[in-house]
Amino acid sequence: MPQNQVILAIESSCDETSASVIINGEVKSNIVSTQVIHEKYGGVVPELASRAHQQHILPVVETALKQAKVTKNDVAAVAFTRGPGLLGSLLVGTSFAKSFALALNIPLIEVNHVQAHILAHFIDEPKPQFPFICLTVSGGHTQLVLVKSPLKMEIIGETKDDAVGEAFDKAAKMLGLPYPGGPMIDKYASEGNSEAFEFPISEMPGFSYSFSGIKTALLYFLQKKVNEDADFIDNNMADICASFQQTLITMLLQKLRKATRQYKVKQIAIAGGVAANSGLRNEIQKLAEKEDLEVFIPQFQYCTDNAAMIAMAAHFKYLEKEFTDQKVSAMPRYALH
């Protein structure tokens, strides 16, 4: 192994183009270019996302290398998000990484995006100890994962329909809030009464989740109230957001509490973009105090899609010499093993 294990990591699964450099397990740079073009469409447009990745990837990589004070010739391996994600977006990162590795004759490391979200907890101190349970919540995923080691994880529960991030975004659209909707709902919720309105909690077996019911319930609720009062949403925005958000958080944490008891785990973590939600952060801290648990939440910049988490996953794979070859291709559906 080289004296300085320098790994360049690329993340391009959705609408963030990101590059990171990690040296001997320590993140030295994490550059993220967020695509604002999707805001006017109220959601990510896949074709526009892949075009934006093509435009951003070179400057993002150059900036990441420069900030880490290394050159391309110092890089010992290059890592990339193979999936899950949008095919066109993944192809940009995959193709770039393969070309980079081929040109420099260095190893190639494929990374599962969801696994990387969980391993973001190992970028900074404090770090959880194995085994722990991670609640992974993002626009595309809602999963409860039993984390046995950096590269050994077991999904013990997941959503059967919408991810919780999708539920937030779709609710925001119904309320006339701009995309991305999750942060907007969180902002209004902080000023509202979470007990003002009641929404149904889906009952699912085991550790499974379902968020389609609450989304439909909100739609019918708003239609009924707006028919009675055209200004209902504007006059009650904070209370609607607070009540809706609290219901989603309750659903998430009920299963998390149940899982910690069944698996006798005393450390819990949250990962993914929705981990930035202040309501969820507050409630998980309350749960931890009540159940005598230790909770871990990454810095905000490592909750949303970023290459630092890809770099950390690659670091662990590099230590185990888990490399891939030039035949590798993007995998939009990439199950966590």
Tab-separated table of C-alpha atoms in Angstrom, residues 24-139:
chain	number	residue	atom	x	y	z
A	24	ASN	CA	-5.490	7.674	4.650
A	25	GLY	CA	-9.153	7.746	5.694
A	26	GLU	CA	-9.294	11.531	6.246
A	27	VAL	CA	-11.488	13.643	3.958
A	28	LYS	CA	-9.408	16.507	2.540
A	29	SER	CA	-11.964	18.029	0.175
A	30	ASN	CA	-15.655	17.713	-0.628
A	31	ILE	CA	-16.849	19.832	-3.564
A	32	VAL	CA	-20.540	19.806	-4.452
A	33	SER	CA	-22.195	21.530	-7.410
A	34	THR	CA	-25.966	21.626	-6.928
A	35	GLN	CA	-28.130	21.869	-10.038
A	36	VAL	CA	-30.623	24.728	-9.685
A	37	ILE	CA	-32.162	24.166	-13.133
A	38	HIS	CA	-34.722	21.703	-11.722
A	39	GLU	CA	-36.397	24.240	-9.409
A	40	LYS	CA	-38.671	25.675	-12.121
A	41	TYR	CA	-39.909	22.163	-12.993
A	42	GLY	CA	-40.794	21.224	-9.406
A	43	GLY	CA	-38.593	18.102	-9.498
A	44	VAL	CA	-35.515	16.534	-11.058
A	45	VAL	CA	-35.607	16.225	-14.861
A	46	PRO	CA	-33.289	13.265	-15.672
A	47	GLU	CA	-32.126	14.498	-19.090
A	48	LEU	CA	-31.250	17.943	-17.745
A	49	ALA	CA	-29.476	16.339	-14.762
A	50	SER	CA	-27.147	14.233	-16.917
A	51	ARG	CA	-26.301	17.227	-19.140
A	52	ALA	CA	-25.475	19.330	-16.073
A	53	HIS	CA	-23.215	16.553	-14.730
A	54	GLN	CA	-21.284	16.610	-18.002
A	55	GLN	CA	-20.748	20.354	-17.626
A	56	HIS	CA	-19.771	20.269	-13.954
A	57	ILE	CA	-17.700	17.129	-13.488
A	58	LEU	CA	-14.326	18.412	-14.750
A	59	PRO	CA	-14.270	21.685	-12.767
A	60	VAL	CA	-15.583	19.907	-9.659
A	61	VAL	CA	-12.822	17.259	-9.833
A	62	GLU	CA	-10.137	19.868	-10.502
A	63	THR	CA	-11.300	21.905	-7.494
A	64	ALA	CA	-11.379	18.827	-5.231
A	65	LEU	CA	-7.805	17.873	-6.167
A	66	LYS	CA	-6.596	21.451	-5.744
A	67	GLN	CA	-8.235	21.874	-2.343
A	68	ALA	CA	-6.694	18.592	-1.148
A	69	LYS	CA	-3.293	19.811	-2.375
A	70	VAL	CA	-2.728	16.761	-4.593
A	71	THR	CA	-2.402	16.177	-8.333
A	72	LYS	CA	-3.949	13.456	-10.432
A	73	ASN	CA	-0.629	11.599	-10.352
A	74	ASP	CA	-0.896	11.264	-6.542
A	75	VAL	CA	-4.202	9.402	-6.780
A	76	ALA	CA	-3.938	5.695	-5.842
A	77	ALA	CA	-7.526	4.743	-6.781
A	78	VAL	CA	-10.680	6.349	-8.137
A	79	ALA	CA	-14.137	5.609	-6.728
A	80	PHE	CA	-17.583	6.325	-8.141
A	81	THR	CA	-21.258	5.837	-7.359
A	82	ARG	CA	-22.422	2.854	-9.395
A	83	GLY	CA	-25.998	3.139	-8.148
A	84	PRO	CA	-28.772	3.372	-7.207
A	85	GLY	CA	-29.797	6.545	-9.003
A	86	LEU	CA	-30.738	8.037	-12.367
A	87	LEU	CA	-29.159	6.089	-15.230
A	88	GLY	CA	-28.025	9.115	-17.269
A	89	SER	CA	-26.520	10.800	-14.218
A	90	LEU	CA	-24.752	7.636	-13.047
A	91	LEU	CA	-23.305	7.094	-16.534
A	92	VAL	CA	-21.493	10.435	-16.411
A	93	GLY	CA	-19.725	9.612	-13.137
A	94	THR	CA	-19.059	5.992	-14.088
A	95	SER	CA	-17.595	6.915	-17.484
A	96	PHE	CA	-15.406	9.640	-15.997
A	97	ALA	CA	-14.058	7.345	-13.256
A	98	LYS	CA	-13.331	4.518	-15.704
A	99	SER	CA	-11.468	6.879	-18.044
A	100	PHE	CA	-9.515	8.410	-15.153
A	101	ALA	CA	-8.504	4.978	-13.820
A	102	LEU	CA	-7.581	3.684	-17.277
A	103	ALA	CA	-5.449	6.716	-18.122
A	104	LEU	CA	-3.468	6.475	-14.877
A	105	ASN	CA	-3.519	2.664	-14.626
A	106	ILE	CA	-4.945	2.737	-11.093
A	107	PRO	CA	-7.670	0.636	-9.380
A	108	LEU	CA	-11.368	1.411	-9.771
A	109	ILE	CA	-13.760	1.190	-6.803
A	110	GLU	CA	-17.537	0.977	-7.238
A	111	VAL	CA	-19.681	2.259	-4.363
A	112	ASN	CA	-23.310	1.715	-3.424
A	113	HIS	CA	-24.867	5.133	-2.789
A	114	VAL	CA	-27.008	3.911	0.134
A	115	GLN	CA	-24.075	2.161	1.809
A	116	ALA	CA	-22.107	5.397	1.459
A	117	HIS	CA	-24.849	7.411	3.219
A	118	ILE	CA	-24.455	5.107	6.215
A	119	LEU	CA	-20.654	5.286	6.156
A	120	ALA	CA	-20.823	9.100	6.234
A	121	HIS	CA	-20.931	8.589	10.013
A	122	PHE	CA	-17.236	7.654	9.903
A	123	ILE	CA	-16.033	10.932	8.366
A	124	ASP	CA	-15.921	12.807	11.687
A	125	GLU	CA	-15.864	12.017	15.380
A	126	PRO	CA	-17.810	10.734	17.232
A	127	LYS	CA	-18.226	7.494	15.276
A	128	PRO	CA	-20.711	4.714	16.068
A	129	GLN	CA	-19.535	1.253	17.094
A	130	PHE	CA	-20.746	-1.944	15.448
A	131	PRO	CA	-23.407	-3.187	15.429
A	132	PHE	CA	-25.743	-0.204	15.163
A	133	ILE	CA	-29.042	0.500	13.425
A	134	CYS	CA	-29.206	3.238	10.820
A	135	LEU	CA	-32.404	4.878	9.632
A	136	THR	CA	-31.629	5.913	6.045
A	137	VAL	CA	-34.046	8.584	4.841
A	138	SER	CA	-33.808	10.399	1.514
A	139	GLY	CA	-35.778	11.285	-1.597
